[in-house]
Amino acid sequence: HKYQARAATDVTGFGILGHAKNLAENQIKPVSFTIHTLPVITNMVKIARGVGNMFQLMQGYSAETSGGLLMAISKEGAEGFIKEIKELEDCDAWIIGSVEEGTRTAKIVDNPTIIEV
């Protein structure tokens, strides 16, 4: 692949954090994912707050945190991928975090940036 993706998964029932943890646990080298931006279906933050966050949306465990793909690509590769996917498919993509040498875990920073999609 020309953008050298190292890992990818769909983000569904386990939410973005559950899938990020799964990716971190299954890499050859021990890494950790840090998520600083949450793509969330439009209006779901408001709904989650209205029901007392019972689905753990802001903690990254709800399927409404994306529904898209989570990919591990270098920053440079990601920037090229984002540009090309927009040109070819008119779809938005974002850099939502980082991958570093670590302990096979994933976390979401306090007060992540929310992107409503």
Short mmCIF file of C-alpha atoms in Angstrom, two decimals:
data_model
loop_
_atom_site.label_atom_id
_atom_site.label_comp_id
_atom_site.label_asym_id
_atom_site.label_seq_id
_atom_site.Cartn_x
_atom_site.Cartn_y
_atom_site.Cartn_z
CA HIS A 1 0.00 0.00 0.00
CA LYS A 2 1.45 3.35 -0.94
CA TYR A 3 0.66 4.95 2.44
CA GLN A 4 2.16 2.03 4.39
CA ALA A 5 -0.75 1.35 6.71
CA ARG A 6 0.46 -0.93 9.51
CA ALA A 7 -2.95 -1.92 10.89
CA ALA A 8 -6.64 -1.25 10.31
CA THR A 9 -10.03 -2.23 11.70
CA ASP A 10 -13.63 -1.18 11.36
CA VAL A 11 -15.07 0.70 14.32
CA THR A 12 -18.35 -0.93 15.29
CA GLY A 13 -19.72 -2.57 18.44
CA PHE A 14 -16.62 -2.21 20.63
CA GLY A 15 -16.38 1.53 19.98
CA ILE A 16 -13.22 3.30 18.93
CA LEU A 17 -11.35 2.61 22.18
CA GLY A 18 -12.20 -1.07 22.18
CA HIS A 19 -10.93 -1.43 18.63
CA ALA A 20 -7.80 0.66 19.33
CA LYS A 21 -7.01 -1.61 22.30
CA ASN A 22 -7.50 -4.65 20.09
CA LEU A 23 -5.07 -3.25 17.51
CA ALA A 24 -2.49 -2.37 20.19
CA GLU A 25 -2.69 -5.86 21.70
CA ASN A 26 -2.10 -7.55 18.34
CA GLN A 27 0.94 -5.71 16.97
CA ILE A 28 4.33 -7.40 16.60
CA LYS A 29 6.01 -4.65 18.63
CA PRO A 30 4.49 -3.37 21.88
CA VAL A 31 2.70 -0.10 21.18
CA SER A 32 0.11 2.15 22.79
CA PHE A 33 -2.55 4.24 21.09
CA THR A 34 -3.49 7.69 22.38
CA ILE A 35 -6.70 9.13 20.93
CA HIS A 36 -7.06 12.91 21.08
CA THR A 37 -9.99 13.34 18.68
CA LEU A 38 -13.30 11.45 18.60
CA PRO A 39 -15.31 11.28 15.38
CA VAL A 40 -18.88 10.92 16.63
CA ILE A 41 -22.18 10.65 14.78
CA THR A 42 -23.88 14.07 14.74
CA ASN A 43 -25.96 14.84 17.86
CA MET A 44 -24.80 11.73 19.74
CA VAL A 45 -22.86 13.73 22.34
CA LYS A 46 -26.04 15.62 23.22
CA ILE A 47 -28.06 12.39 23.34
CA ALA A 48 -25.40 10.61 25.43
CA ARG A 49 -25.40 13.43 27.98
CA GLY A 50 -29.20 13.37 28.05
CA VAL A 51 -29.24 9.71 29.08
CA GLY A 52 -26.43 10.00 31.61
CA ASN A 53 -23.71 8.68 29.28
CA MET A 54 -25.03 5.14 29.83
CA PHE A 55 -23.41 3.97 26.57
CA GLN A 56 -19.97 5.39 27.50
CA LEU A 57 -19.74 7.43 24.30
CA MET A 58 -17.12 9.87 25.58
CA GLN A 59 -15.07 6.99 26.99
CA GLY A 60 -14.90 5.50 23.48
CA TYR A 61 -16.92 2.34 24.06
CA SER A 62 -20.03 3.20 22.07
CA ALA A 63 -20.44 2.29 18.41
CA GLU A 64 -21.48 5.89 17.74
CA THR A 65 -17.83 6.96 18.06
CA SER A 66 -17.37 6.49 14.34
CA GLY A 67 -18.64 3.61 12.27
CA GLY A 68 -15.61 4.17 10.05
CA LEU A 69 -12.13 2.70 9.84
CA LEU A 70 -9.33 3.07 12.36
CA MET A 71 -5.97 2.87 10.60
CA ALA A 72 -2.40 3.01 11.90
CA ILE A 73 -0.36 5.01 9.38
CA SER A 74 2.65 7.29 9.84
CA LYS A 75 1.76 10.98 10.11
CA GLU A 76 3.21 11.67 6.67
CA GLY A 77 1.37 8.71 5.14
CA ALA A 78 -1.86 9.72 6.87
CA GLU A 79 -1.66 13.24 5.49
CA GLY A 80 -1.28 11.84 1.95
CA PHE A 81 -4.09 9.34 2.49
CA ILE A 82 -6.43 12.04 3.84
CA LYS A 83 -5.77 14.24 0.82
CA GLU A 84 -6.24 11.42 -1.69
CA ILE A 85 -9.42 9.98 -0.13
CA LYS A 86 -10.94 13.47 -0.21
CA GLU A 87 -9.98 13.93 -3.88
CA LEU A 88 -11.11 10.48 -5.02
CA GLU A 89 -14.16 9.80 -2.85
CA ASP A 90 -15.04 13.21 -1.39
CA CYS A 91 -14.83 11.57 2.06
CA ASP A 92 -13.33 13.18 5.11
CA ALA A 93 -10.65 11.45 7.18
CA TRP A 94 -8.73 12.71 10.20
CA ILE A 95 -5.64 12.09 12.26
CA ILE A 96 -7.26 11.26 15.59
CA GLY A 97 -4.32 10.20 17.71
CA SER A 98 -0.87 8.74 17.87
CA VAL A 99 0.86 5.39 18.21
CA GLU A 100 3.98 5.12 20.31
CA GLU A 101 6.14 2.41 21.76
CA GLY A 102 4.20 1.22 24.76
CA THR A 103 2.43 -1.50 26.70
CA ARG A 104 -0.22 -2.70 24.22
CA THR A 105 -2.93 -0.36 25.51
CA ALA A 106 -5.09 2.47 24.22
CA LYS A 107 -6.50 5.54 25.92
CA ILE A 108 -8.51 8.65 25.18
CA VAL A 109 -7.16 11.94 26.52
CA ASP A 110 -9.24 13.97 28.93
CA ASN A 111 -11.58 16.30 27.00
CA PRO A 112 -10.88 15.00 23.49
CA THR A 113 -11.74 17.11 20.46
CA ILE A 114 -15.12 16.01 19.06
CA ILE A 115 -15.74 15.86 15.31
CA GLU A 116 -19.41 15.38 14.47
CA VAL A 117 -19.84 13.31 11.31
#
